[in-house]
PDB file of C-alpha atoms in Angstrom:
ATOM      1  CA  MET A   1     -20.769 -13.087  -5.568  1.00 92.00           C
ATOM      2  CA  THR A   2     -22.501 -12.911  -2.222  1.00 96.00           C
ATOM      3  CA  ARG A   3     -22.456 -10.444   0.277  1.00 98.00           C
ATOM      4  CA  HIS A   4     -21.490 -10.762   3.099  1.00 98.00           C
ATOM      5  CA  PHE A   5     -20.804  -8.110   5.911  1.00 98.00           C
ATOM      6  CA  LEU A   6     -17.794  -9.183   7.563  1.00 98.00           C
ATOM      7  CA  ARG A   7     -15.035  -5.366   8.096  1.00 98.00           C
ATOM      8  CA  ASP A   8     -16.562  -2.039   7.865  1.00 98.00           C
ATOM      9  CA  ASP A   9     -15.305  -1.453   4.617  1.00 98.00           C
ATOM     10  CA  ASP A  10     -17.324  -3.742   3.196  1.00 98.00           C
ATOM     11  CA  LEU A  11     -19.581  -1.622   2.210  1.00 98.00           C
ATOM     12  CA  THR A  12     -18.739   1.985   0.027  1.00 98.00           C
ATOM     13  CA  GLN A  13     -19.490   5.224   1.111  1.00 98.00           C
ATOM     14  CA  ALA A  14     -22.874   5.256  -0.669  1.00 98.00           C
ATOM     15  CA  GLU A  15     -23.854   1.681   0.324  1.00 98.00           C
ATOM     16  CA  GLN A  16     -23.606   2.108   3.620  1.00 98.00           C
ATOM     17  CA  SER A  17     -25.537   5.435   3.933  1.00 98.00           C
ATOM     18  CA  ALA A  18     -28.520   3.818   1.498  1.00 98.00           C
ATOM     19  CA  ILE A  19     -28.511   1.306   4.865  1.00 98.00           C
ATOM     20  CA  LEU A  20     -28.518   3.476   7.359  1.00 98.00           C
ATOM     21  CA  ASP A  21     -31.545   5.477   5.543  1.00 98.00           C
ATOM     22  CA  LEU A  22     -33.135   2.019   5.518  1.00 98.00           C
ATOM     23  CA  ALA A  23     -32.561   2.193   9.123  1.00 98.00           C
ATOM     24  CA  VAL A  24     -34.322   5.313   9.430  1.00 98.00           C
ATOM     25  CA  GLU A  25     -37.005   4.416   7.860  1.00 98.00           C
ATOM     26  CA  MET A  26     -37.471   0.783   9.726  1.00 98.00           C
ATOM     27  CA  LYS A  27     -36.906   2.985  13.044  1.00 98.00           C
ATOM     28  CA  ARG A  28     -40.219   5.002  11.984  1.00 98.00           C
ATOM     29  CA  ASP A  29     -42.147   2.052  10.977  1.00 97.00           C
ATOM     30  CA  ARG A  30     -41.094  -1.166  13.168  1.00 97.00           C
ATOM     31  CA  TRP A  31     -43.059  -3.788  11.696  1.00 96.00           C
ATOM     32  CA  GLY A  32     -43.595  -2.867   7.223  1.00 96.00           C
ATOM     33  CA  ALA A  33     -40.552  -4.799   5.909  1.00 97.00           C
ATOM     34  CA  LYS A  34     -41.052  -8.373   6.642  1.00 97.00           C
ATOM     35  CA  PRO A  35     -37.969  -9.655   4.238  1.00 97.00           C
ATOM     36  CA  LEU A  36     -37.945 -12.954   6.322  1.00 98.00           C
ATOM     37  CA  ALA A  37     -41.569 -13.632   6.209  1.00 97.00           C
ATOM     38  CA  GLY A  38     -42.413 -17.704   5.519  1.00 97.00           C
ATOM     39  CA  PRO A  39     -40.782 -17.149   7.616  1.00 98.00           C
ATOM     40  CA  GLN A  40     -36.874 -17.943   6.592  1.00 98.00           C
ATOM     41  CA  SER A  41     -34.163 -18.578   9.278  1.00 98.00           C
ATOM     42  CA  VAL A  42     -31.155 -16.875  10.473  1.00 98.00           C
ATOM     43  CA  ALA A  43     -28.844 -18.886  12.038  1.00 98.00           C
ATOM     44  CA  VAL A  44     -27.306 -16.922  15.127  1.00 98.00           C
ATOM     45  CA  ILE A  45     -24.395 -18.513  15.931  1.00 96.00           C
ATOM     46  CA  PHE A  46     -22.012 -17.286  19.881  1.00 95.00           C
ATOM     47  CA  ASP A  47     -18.763 -18.229  20.812  1.00 93.00           C
ATOM     48  CA  LYS A  48     -18.864 -15.338  23.332  1.00 90.00           C
ATOM     49  CA  SER A  49     -21.339 -13.678  25.613  1.00 88.00           C
ATOM     50  CA  SER A  50     -23.433 -11.636  24.711  1.00 93.00           C
ATOM     51  CA  THR A  51     -26.758  -9.617  26.106  1.00 94.00           C
ATOM     52  CA  ARG A  52     -27.124  -6.545  23.234  1.00 96.00           C
ATOM     53  CA  THR A  53     -26.311  -8.377  20.392  1.00 97.00           C
ATOM     54  CA  ARG A  54     -28.522 -11.627  20.637  1.00 97.00           C
ATOM     55  CA  VAL A  55     -31.565  -9.593  21.249  1.00 98.00           C
ATOM     56  CA  SER A  56     -30.916  -7.455  18.799  1.00 98.00           C
ATOM     57  CA  PHE A  57     -31.161  -9.917  16.317  1.00 98.00           C
ATOM     58  CA  HIS A  58     -33.239 -11.635  17.532  1.00 98.00           C
ATOM     59  CA  VAL A  59     -35.825  -9.066  18.210  1.00 98.00           C
ATOM     60  CA  GLY A  60     -34.616  -8.385  14.717  1.00 98.00           C
ATOM     61  CA  ILE A  61     -35.330 -11.203  12.755  1.00 98.00           C
ATOM     62  CA  SER A  62     -38.396 -11.425  14.392  1.00 98.00           C
ATOM     63  CA  ASP A  63     -39.311  -8.315  13.444  1.00 98.00           C
ATOM     64  CA  LEU A  64     -39.194  -8.510   9.509  1.00 98.00           C
ATOM     65  CA  GLY A  65     -40.756 -11.739   9.586  1.00 98.00           C
ATOM     66  CA  GLY A  66     -38.132 -14.175  10.293  1.00 98.00           C
ATOM     67  CA  SER A  67     -37.392 -17.219  12.471  1.00 98.00           C
ATOM     68  CA  PRO A  68     -34.351 -16.452  14.061  1.00 98.00           C
ATOM     69  CA  LEU A  69     -32.260 -20.131  15.214  1.00 97.00           C
ATOM     70  CA  ILE A  70     -29.335 -18.740  18.312  1.00 96.00           C
ATOM     71  CA  ILE A  71     -26.528 -21.536  18.756  1.00 93.00           C
ATOM     72  CA  SER A  72     -24.320 -21.948  20.954  1.00 90.00           C
ATOM     73  CA  THR A  73     -21.008 -23.192  20.088  1.00 82.00           C
ATOM     74  CA  ALA A  74     -20.587 -24.979  23.224  1.00 79.00           C
ATOM     75  CA  ASN A  75     -23.702 -26.842  22.153  1.00 78.00           C
ATOM     76  CA  SER A  76     -22.638 -27.307  18.684  1.00 81.00           C
ATOM     77  CA  GLN A  77     -20.213 -29.143  16.234  1.00 82.00           C
ATOM     78  CA  LEU A  78     -18.802 -25.825  15.131  1.00 83.00           C
ATOM     79  CA  GLY A  79     -15.539 -25.340  16.845  1.00 67.00           C
ATOM     80  CA  GLY A  80     -15.048 -28.338  17.913  1.00 71.00           C
ATOM     81  CA  LYS A  81     -15.283 -31.608  15.393  1.00 81.00           C
ATOM     82  CA  GLU A  82     -16.282 -29.602  12.178  1.00 91.00           C
ATOM     83  CA  THR A  83     -15.078 -26.304  10.063  1.00 92.00           C
ATOM     84  CA  PRO A  84     -16.705 -23.505   9.517  1.00 94.00           C
ATOM     85  CA  THR A  85     -16.097 -24.487   6.049  1.00 95.00           C
ATOM     86  CA  ASP A  86     -18.313 -28.031   7.111  1.00 94.00           C
ATOM     87  CA  THR A  87     -21.464 -26.084   8.813  1.00 94.00           C
ATOM     88  CA  ALA A  88     -21.442 -23.255   6.254  1.00 95.00           C
ATOM     89  CA  ARG A  89     -22.368 -25.317   3.413  1.00 96.00           C
ATOM     90  CA  VAL A  90     -24.990 -27.637   5.715  1.00 96.00           C
ATOM     91  CA  LEU A  91     -26.283 -24.426   6.564  1.00 96.00           C
ATOM     92  CA  GLU A  92     -26.878 -22.848   3.563  1.00 97.00           C
ATOM     93  CA  ARG A  93     -29.283 -25.362   2.451  1.00 97.00           C
ATOM     94  CA  MET A  94     -31.693 -25.007   5.780  1.00 98.00           C
ATOM     95  CA  VAL A  95     -31.409 -21.241   7.249  1.00 98.00           C
ATOM     96  CA  SER A  96     -31.434 -17.062   4.929  1.00 98.00           C
ATOM     97  CA  ALA A  97     -28.405 -15.835   6.607  1.00 98.00           C
ATOM     98  CA  ILE A  98     -25.840 -16.483   8.793  1.00 98.00           C
ATOM     99  CA  VAL A  99     -24.976 -14.288  12.064  1.00 98.00           C
ATOM    100  CA  TRP A 100     -21.650 -14.977  13.749  1.00 97.00           C
ATOM    101  CA  ARG A 101     -19.860 -13.617  16.844  1.00 97.00           C
ATOM    102  CA  THR A 102     -16.515 -15.623  17.460  1.00 95.00           C
ATOM    103  CA  TYR A 103     -13.521 -15.014  18.339  1.00 94.00           C
ATOM    104  CA  ALA A 104     -10.850 -15.031  14.621  1.00 96.00           C
ATOM    105  CA  GLN A 105     -11.972 -13.156  12.177  1.00 98.00           C
ATOM    106  CA  SER A 106     -10.037 -15.893   9.650  1.00 97.00           C
ATOM    107  CA  GLY A 107     -12.760 -18.618  10.788  1.00 95.00           C
ATOM    108  CA  LEU A 108     -15.537 -15.824   9.493  1.00 97.00           C
ATOM    109  CA  GLU A 109     -13.871 -15.410   6.579  1.00 98.00           C
ATOM    110  CA  GLU A 110     -13.290 -19.121   6.019  1.00 97.00           C
ATOM    111  CA  MET A 111     -16.385 -18.984   6.533  1.00 96.00           C
ATOM    112  CA  ALA A 112     -17.905 -16.638   3.874  1.00 98.00           C
ATOM    113  CA  ALA A 113     -15.793 -18.210   1.650  1.00 97.00           C
ATOM    114  CA  SER A 114     -17.754 -21.718   1.878  1.00 96.00           C
ATOM    115  CA  THR A 115     -20.850 -20.221   1.485  1.00 97.00           C
ATOM    116  CA  THR A 116     -23.950 -17.975  -0.215  1.00 97.00           C
ATOM    117  CA  VAL A 117     -25.880 -17.340   2.277  1.00 98.00           C
ATOM    118  CA  PRO A 118     -24.735 -13.680   3.521  1.00 98.00           C
ATOM    119  CA  VAL A 119     -22.790 -14.208   6.832  1.00 98.00           C
ATOM    120  CA  VAL A 120     -22.738 -10.972   8.542  1.00 98.00           C
ATOM    121  CA  ASN A 121     -19.490 -10.380  11.355  1.00 98.00           C
ATOM    122  CA  ALA A 122     -22.015  -9.882  15.131  1.00 98.00           C
ATOM    123  CA  LEU A 123     -18.591  -9.160  16.384  1.00 97.00           C
ATOM    124  CA  SER A 124     -14.514 -10.492  15.964  1.00 97.00           C
ATOM    125  CA  ASP A 125     -11.462  -9.603  17.387  1.00 96.00           C
ATOM    126  CA  ASP A 126     -10.724  -7.150  14.909  1.00 98.00           C
ATOM    127  CA  PHE A 127     -13.636  -5.580  14.387  1.00 98.00           C
ATOM    128  CA  HIS A 128     -17.440  -4.867  15.370  1.00 98.00           C
ATOM    129  CA  PRO A 129     -19.428  -3.501  12.369  1.00 98.00           C
ATOM    130  CA  CYS A 130     -22.474  -3.898  13.535  1.00 98.00           C
ATOM    131  CA  GLN A 131     -22.041  -1.958  16.429  1.00 98.00           C
ATOM    132  CA  LEU A 132     -20.929   0.961  14.430  1.00 98.00           C
ATOM    133  CA  LEU A 133     -23.591   0.494  11.992  1.00 98.00           C
ATOM    134  CA  ALA A 134     -25.678   1.795  15.248  1.00 98.00           C
ATOM    135  CA  ASP A 135     -23.152   4.035  16.722  1.00 98.00           C
ATOM    136  CA  LEU A 136     -23.469   5.948  12.969  1.00 99.00           C
ATOM    137  CA  LEU A 137     -27.246   6.215  12.867  1.00 98.00           C
ATOM    138  CA  THR A 138     -27.441   7.866  16.414  1.00 98.00           C
ATOM    139  CA  ILE A 139     -25.053  10.146  15.289  1.00 98.00           C
ATOM    140  CA  ARG A 140     -26.762  11.397  12.791  1.00 98.00           C
ATOM    141  CA  GLU A 141     -29.590  11.279  15.041  1.00 98.00           C
ATOM    142  CA  HIS A 142     -28.306  13.458  16.731  1.00 98.00           C
ATOM    143  CA  ARG A 143     -25.825  15.500  15.069  1.00 98.00           C
ATOM    144  CA  GLY A 144     -27.228  15.465  11.311  1.00 97.00           C
ATOM    145  CA  ALA A 145     -24.841  14.312   8.335  1.00 97.00           C
ATOM    146  CA  LEU A 146     -21.672  12.698   8.545  1.00 98.00           C
ATOM    147  CA  ALA A 147     -19.586  13.719   6.634  1.00 98.00           C
ATOM    148  CA  GLY A 148     -17.322  16.133   8.355  1.00 98.00           C
ATOM    149  CA  GLN A 149     -17.570  15.284  11.906  1.00 98.00           C
ATOM    150  CA  THR A 150     -14.640  14.590  13.558  1.00 98.00           C
ATOM    151  CA  VAL A 151     -14.668  11.658  16.023  1.00 98.00           C
ATOM    152  CA  ALA A 152     -12.237  10.856  18.687  1.00 98.00           C
ATOM    153  CA  PHE A 153     -12.030   7.505  20.244  1.00 98.00           C
ATOM    154  CA  VAL A 154      -9.500   7.274  23.706  1.00 98.00           C
ATOM    155  CA  GLY A 155      -8.298   3.911  24.795  1.00 97.00           C
ATOM    156  CA  ASP A 156      -7.261   0.071  23.604  1.00 96.00           C
ATOM    157  CA  GLY A 157      -6.544   1.475  19.587  1.00 97.00           C
ATOM    158  CA  ALA A 158      -5.859  -1.817  18.992  1.00 96.00           C
ATOM    159  CA  SER A 159      -9.754  -3.134  20.149  1.00 96.00           C
ATOM    160  CA  ASN A 160     -11.846  -4.194  17.846  1.00 97.00           C
ATOM    161  CA  MET A 161     -14.245  -1.349  18.530  1.00 98.00           C
ATOM    162  CA  ALA A 162     -11.570   1.467  17.515  1.00 98.00           C
ATOM    163  CA  GLN A 163     -10.619  -0.489  13.786  1.00 98.00           C
ATOM    164  CA  SER A 164     -13.959  -0.661  13.280  1.00 98.00           C
ATOM    165  CA  TYR A 165     -14.351   3.179  13.980  1.00 98.00           C
ATOM    166  CA  LEU A 166     -11.464   3.966  12.283  1.00 99.00           C
ATOM    167  CA  LEU A 167     -12.946   1.847   9.076  1.00 99.00           C
ATOM    168  CA  ALA A 168     -16.839   2.873   9.319  1.00 99.00           C
ATOM    169  CA  CYS A 169     -16.215   6.647  10.144  1.00 99.00           C
ATOM    170  CA  ALA A 170     -13.640   7.248   7.649  1.00 99.00           C
ATOM    171  CA  THR A 171     -16.294   5.356   5.305  1.00 99.00           C
ATOM    172  CA  ALA A 172     -18.204   7.784   6.043  1.00 99.00           C
ATOM    173  CA  GLY A 173     -16.440  10.780   4.750  1.00 98.00           C
ATOM    174  CA  MET A 174     -15.788  12.139   8.964  1.00 99.00           C
ATOM    175  CA  HIS A 175     -12.273  12.943  10.670  1.00 98.00           C
ATOM    176  CA  VAL A 176     -11.368   9.648  13.335  1.00 98.00           C
ATOM    177  CA  ARG A 177      -8.864  10.335  15.794  1.00 98.00           C
ATOM    178  CA  VAL A 178      -8.033   7.245  17.795  1.00 98.00           C
ATOM    179  CA  ALA A 179      -5.510   7.734  20.808  1.00 98.00           C
ATOM    180  CA  SER A 180      -4.384   5.236  22.732  1.00 98.00           C
ATOM    181  CA  PRO A 181      -0.734   4.108  24.420  1.00 97.00           C
ATOM    182  CA  VAL A 182       2.267   3.084  21.510  1.00 97.00           C
ATOM    183  CA  GLU A 183       1.699  -0.643  22.682  1.00 96.00           C
ATOM    184  CA  PHE A 184      -2.087  -0.889  22.136  1.00 96.00           C
ATOM    185  CA  ALA A 185      -2.398   1.230  18.809  1.00 98.00           C
ATOM    186  CA  PRO A 186      -4.238  -0.196  15.263  1.00 98.00           C
ATOM    187  CA  ALA A 187      -2.692  -2.581  13.320  1.00 98.00           C
ATOM    188  CA  PRO A 188      -0.702  -1.005  10.667  1.00 98.00           C
ATOM    189  CA  GLN A 189      -2.672  -2.172   7.910  1.00 98.00           C
ATOM    190  CA  VAL A 190      -6.042  -1.142   9.216  1.00 98.00           C
ATOM    191  CA  VAL A 191      -4.746   2.448   9.559  1.00 98.00           C
ATOM    192  CA  THR A 192      -3.910   2.011   5.894  1.00 98.00           C
ATOM    193  CA  ASP A 193      -7.031   0.937   4.407  1.00 98.00           C
ATOM    194  CA  ALA A 194      -8.537   3.657   6.569  1.00 99.00           C
ATOM    195  CA  GLU A 195      -6.938   5.813   5.527  1.00 98.00           C
ATOM    196  CA  HIS A 196      -7.427   5.179   1.565  1.00 98.00           C
ATOM    197  CA  ARG A 197     -10.703   4.696   2.832  1.00 98.00           C
ATOM    198  CA  ALA A 198     -10.631   8.510   3.872  1.00 98.00           C
ATOM    199  CA  ALA A 199      -8.771   9.922   0.435  1.00 98.00           C
ATOM    200  CA  GLU A 200     -11.793   8.364  -1.949  1.00 98.00           C
ATOM    201  CA  THR A 201     -14.293   9.991   1.022  1.00 98.00           C
ATOM    202  CA  GLY A 202     -12.877  13.223   2.576  1.00 98.00           C
ATOM    203  CA  GLY A 203     -12.099  11.926   5.810  1.00 98.00           C
ATOM    204  CA  SER A 204      -9.159  11.205   8.384  1.00 98.00           C
ATOM    205  CA  VAL A 205      -7.175   9.466   9.760  1.00 98.00           C
ATOM    206  CA  LEU A 206      -5.487  10.836  13.229  1.00 98.00           C
ATOM    207  CA  VAL A 207      -4.000   8.076  15.390  1.00 98.00           C
ATOM    208  CA  VAL A 208      -1.799  10.013  18.867  1.00 98.00           C
ATOM    209  CA  THR A 209      -0.891   8.778  22.166  1.00 98.00           C
ATOM    210  CA  ASP A 210      -2.530  12.172  23.497  1.00 98.00           C
ATOM    211  CA  PRO A 211      -6.268  11.716  24.577  1.00 98.00           C
ATOM    212  CA  VAL A 212      -6.818  15.426  24.299  1.00 98.00           C
ATOM    213  CA  ALA A 213      -5.086  15.964  21.450  1.00 98.00           C
ATOM    214  CA  ALA A 214      -7.407  13.449  19.899  1.00 98.00           C
ATOM    215  CA  VAL A 215     -10.573  15.153  22.054  1.00 98.00           C
ATOM    216  CA  ALA A 216      -9.685  18.678  21.005  1.00 98.00           C
ATOM    217  CA  GLY A 217     -12.950  20.465  19.415  1.00 98.00           C
ATOM    218  CA  ALA A 218     -14.416  16.841  18.683  1.00 98.00           C
ATOM    219  CA  ASP A 219     -18.007  16.398  17.589  1.00 98.00           C
ATOM    220  CA  VAL A 220     -18.206  12.219  18.929  1.00 98.00           C
ATOM    221  CA  VAL A 221     -16.270  11.288  21.747  1.00 98.00           C
ATOM    222  CA  VAL A 222     -16.278   7.636  22.204  1.00 98.00           C
ATOM    223  CA  THR A 223     -14.472   4.519  24.699  1.00 98.00           C
ATOM    224  CA  ASP A 224     -15.174   1.329  25.474  1.00 97.00           C
ATOM    225  CA  THR A 225     -13.970  -1.691  28.314  1.00 93.00           C
ATOM    226  CA  TRP A 226     -10.137  -1.453  28.825  1.00 91.00           C
ATOM    227  CA  VAL A 227     -10.509  -5.101  29.381  1.00 83.00           C
ATOM    228  CA  SER A 228     -12.635  -6.786  26.231  1.00 74.00           C
ATOM    229  CA  MET A 229     -13.508 -11.045  26.499  1.00 69.00           C
ATOM    230  CA  GLY A 230     -10.546 -12.484  26.121  1.00 70.00           C
ATOM    231  CA  LYS A 231      -7.944 -10.402  27.964  1.00 73.00           C
ATOM    232  CA  GLU A 232      -9.139 -11.130  31.667  1.00 78.00           C
ATOM    233  CA  ASP A 233      -5.995 -12.458  32.541  1.00 84.00           C
ATOM    234  CA  GLU A 234      -3.920  -8.503  31.484  1.00 82.00           C
ATOM    235  CA  LYS A 235      -6.674  -6.809  33.913  1.00 84.00           C
ATOM    236  CA  GLN A 236      -4.220  -4.805  36.405  1.00 89.00           C
ATOM    237  CA  GLN A 237      -1.364  -4.778  33.093  1.00 90.00           C
ATOM    238  CA  ARG A 238      -4.034  -2.772  31.246  1.00 91.00           C
ATOM    239  CA  LEU A 239      -5.426  -0.600  33.954  1.00 91.00           C
ATOM    240  CA  ALA A 240      -2.502   1.141  35.585  1.00 92.00           C
ATOM    241  CA  THR A 241      -1.766   1.481  30.987  1.00 94.00           C
ATOM    242  CA  PHE A 242      -4.484   3.703  30.203  1.00 95.00           C
ATOM    243  CA  ALA A 243      -4.816   4.767  33.622  1.00 93.00           C
ATOM    244  CA  GLY A 244      -4.465   8.337  31.441  1.00 95.00           C
ATOM    245  CA  TYR A 245      -7.531   7.207  28.962  1.00 97.00           C
ATOM    246  CA  ARG A 246     -10.043   7.636  31.387  1.00 97.00           C
ATOM    247  CA  VAL A 247     -13.682   9.546  29.771  1.00 98.00           C
ATOM    248  CA  ASP A 248     -14.259  12.323  32.589  1.00 98.00           C
ATOM    249  CA  ASP A 249     -15.813  15.723  33.030  1.00 98.00           C
ATOM    250  CA  GLU A 250     -11.712  17.141  32.525  1.00 98.00           C
ATOM    251  CA  LEU A 251     -11.661  15.596  28.995  1.00 98.00           C
ATOM    252  CA  LEU A 252     -14.464  15.166  28.136  1.00 98.00           C
ATOM    253  CA  ALA A 253     -13.779  19.301  28.189  1.00 98.00           C
ATOM    254  CA  HIS A 254     -11.377  19.670  25.168  1.00 98.00           C
ATOM    255  CA  ALA A 255     -14.814  18.492  23.424  1.00 98.00           C
ATOM    256  CA  ALA A 256     -16.343  20.882  21.146  1.00 98.00           C
ATOM    257  CA  ASP A 257     -19.519  22.626  24.086  1.00 98.00           C
ATOM    258  CA  ASP A 258     -22.490  19.433  21.936  1.00 98.00           C
ATOM    259  CA  ALA A 259     -19.680  16.953  21.599  1.00 98.00           C
ATOM    260  CA  VAL A 260     -21.941  13.781  22.928  1.00 98.00           C
ATOM    261  CA  PHE A 261     -20.561  10.789  24.919  1.00 98.00           C
ATOM    262  CA  MET A 262     -21.036   7.116  22.690  1.00 98.00           C
ATOM    263  CA  HIS A 263     -20.141   3.556  23.715  1.00 98.00           C
ATOM    264  CA  CYS A 264     -20.885   0.434  23.016  1.00 97.00           C
ATOM    265  CA  LEU A 265     -21.632  -0.897  26.809  1.00 96.00           C
ATOM    266  CA  PRO A 266     -21.109  -2.976  28.651  1.00 95.00           C
ATOM    267  CA  ALA A 267     -19.061   0.004  31.031  1.00 94.00           C
ATOM    268  CA  ASP A 268     -16.991  -0.703  33.422  1.00 92.00           C
ATOM    269  CA  ARG A 269     -18.419   2.137  35.171  1.00 95.00           C
ATOM    270  CA  GLY A 270     -15.182   4.085  36.980  1.00 93.00           C
ATOM    271  CA  TYR A 271     -12.040   2.667  35.090  1.00 94.00           C
ATOM    272  CA  GLU A 272     -12.405   4.291  31.150  1.00 96.00           C
ATOM    273  CA  VAL A 273     -15.337   6.268  31.724  1.00 97.00           C
ATOM    274  CA  THR A 274     -16.660   7.464  34.528  1.00 97.00           C
ATOM    275  CA  ALA A 275     -20.518   7.801  35.961  1.00 97.00           C
ATOM    276  CA  GLU A 276     -20.918  11.316  35.662  1.00 98.00           C
ATOM    277  CA  VAL A 277     -20.031  10.884  32.165  1.00 98.00           C
ATOM    278  CA  ILE A 278     -21.966   7.432  31.537  1.00 97.00           C
ATOM    279  CA  ASP A 279     -25.064   8.908  33.556  1.00 98.00           C
ATOM    280  CA  GLY A 280     -24.427  13.200  32.193  1.00 98.00           C
ATOM    281  CA  PRO A 281     -26.118  15.061  29.645  1.00 97.00           C
ATOM    282  CA  ARG A 282     -23.916  14.033  26.342  1.00 98.00           C
ATOM    283  CA  SER A 283     -24.262  11.115  26.723  1.00 98.00           C
ATOM    284  CA  ILE A 284     -26.345   9.139  24.106  1.00 98.00           C
ATOM    285  CA  ILE A 285     -25.546   5.492  24.760  1.00 98.00           C
ATOM    286  CA  TRP A 286     -28.946   4.235  25.825  1.00 98.00           C
ATOM    287  CA  ASP A 287     -30.555   5.600  21.801  1.00 98.00           C
ATOM    288  CA  GLU A 288     -26.910   3.893  21.149  1.00 98.00           C
ATOM    289  CA  ALA A 289     -27.988   0.651  22.493  1.00 98.00           C
ATOM    290  CA  GLU A 290     -30.943   0.923  20.956  1.00 98.00           C
ATOM    291  CA  ASN A 291     -30.295   1.274  17.481  1.00 98.00           C
ATOM    292  CA  ARG A 292     -28.560  -1.660  17.039  1.00 98.00           C
ATOM    293  CA  LEU A 293     -31.797  -3.190  16.666  1.00 98.00           C
ATOM    294  CA  HIS A 294     -32.657  -1.212  13.957  1.00 98.00           C
ATOM    295  CA  ALA A 295     -29.515  -0.602  11.842  1.00 98.00           C
ATOM    296  CA  GLN A 296     -28.812  -4.723  12.054  1.00 98.00           C
ATOM    297  CA  LYS A 297     -32.446  -5.122  10.711  1.00 98.00           C
ATOM    298  CA  ALA A 298     -32.045  -2.422   7.647  1.00 98.00           C
ATOM    299  CA  LEU A 299     -28.560  -4.814   6.561  1.00 98.00           C
ATOM    300  CA  LEU A 300     -29.374  -7.767   6.831  1.00 98.00           C
ATOM    301  CA  ALA A 301     -32.774  -7.120   4.859  1.00 98.00           C
ATOM    302  CA  TRP A 302     -30.239  -4.338   2.576  1.00 98.00           C
ATOM    303  CA  LEU A 303     -27.760  -7.564   2.149  1.00 98.00           C
ATOM    304  CA  LEU A 304     -30.741  -9.994   1.553  1.00 97.00           C
ATOM    305  CA  ALA A 305     -31.728  -7.970  -1.084  1.00 97.00           C
ATOM    306  CA  ALA A 306     -28.282  -7.260  -2.773  1.00 96.00           C
ATOM    307  CA  ASN A 307     -27.976 -11.294  -2.769  1.00 95.00           C
ATOM    308  CA  ALA A 308     -31.827 -11.288  -4.513  1.00 91.00           C
ATOM    309  CA  PRO A 309     -31.887 -11.613  -7.849  1.00 83.00           C
ATOM    310  CA  THR A 310     -33.944  -8.900  -8.408  1.00 69.00           C
ATOM    311  CA  ALA A 311     -30.485  -6.734  -7.513  1.00 58.00           C
ATOM    312  CA  ALA A 312     -28.735  -8.782 -10.088  1.00 52.00           C
ATOM    313  CA  ASP A 313     -31.651  -7.652 -12.860  1.00 55.00           C
ATOM    314  CA  GLY A 314     -30.445  -3.574 -12.080  1.00 51.00           C
ATOM    315  CA  ALA A 315     -33.053  -3.133  -9.182  1.00 49.00           C
ATOM    316  CA  THR A 316     -30.284  -1.752  -6.345  1.00 54.00           C
ATOM    317  CA  ALA A 317     -30.107  -3.475  -2.778  1.00 55.00           C
ATOM    318  CA  ALA A 318     -31.816  -0.289  -1.082  1.00 56.00           C
ATOM    319  CA  ASP A 319     -34.963  -0.235  -3.900  1.00 60.00           C
ATOM    320  CA  VAL A 320     -35.426  -4.176  -3.280  1.00 50.00           C
ATOM    321  CA  ALA A 321     -35.423  -3.944   0.325  1.00 63.00           C
ATOM    322  CA  THR A 322     -37.047  -0.280   0.610  1.00 63.00           C
ATOM    323  CA  PRO A 323     -40.689  -1.244   3.032  1.00 57.00           C
ATOM    324  CA  GLY A 324     -43.185  -1.333   0.581  1.00 54.00           C
ATOM    325  CA  ASN A 325     -41.345  -1.808  -2.774  1.00 54.00           C
TER     326      ASN A 325
END
């Protein structure tokens, strides 16, 4: 069965750790692995505007020896005359993987069910799993082993970032807390899935409305924009609702003394986070942004290896994907 990466818990704890290990190696030796030599092409499809996702996938695919095929749905048949199923059946005959930044998670699921090449969720309305691999890599670089660390997400708990934090951190054996207004809580099924995964890994899940309760003693404090793409017509309402969830020096003071601050960017300075925090000594956002490149390269290499005949013959995906093997 083809392995895809549509949501954070598509990976086990061991698989997530193996990809992060591979990302560390690829960051150390940036051009050492060429699993896409040929060059093989990877289709990178965009329904939404993008800076970091577009650049990191384009550069990363090139680093891996491949050719990035950037497709805008505004200039293609996908989403218009053609279904995700039909697009997938065409693309699989020409490309080695499909990366899609889109709206509905259901479209990604349909595409993945219809193709024999790996499909990667580069962002959907429900999850942002590639960002979380980069975030976990960054936390590991700055704070060491992931298991046992406490991460507090403050803001829109129903956002793709909050929901990916729940699943990815639970998978890593971390203690993840989400603070949001009641009406913007994470989806109950996502919380349940995260709780089940945490029970397997030794992590924990907590959803609260009080940002101070979430941040108290946390090792990592995270936020994201209050007005996600597609929600612009709700801006004024959202700004009023989230006013008490701004990450500023006062809120950050409740975290551990050596806590770090993260944000996937772009940031609305002065809204979800103050300039003093985002530019302050605890902020590691620029390392976080760079690590999109390394984490996604490792993910692509791992998926290609996981779906390769050698993996089916007994070698693990990590063995096949590691530079030099």
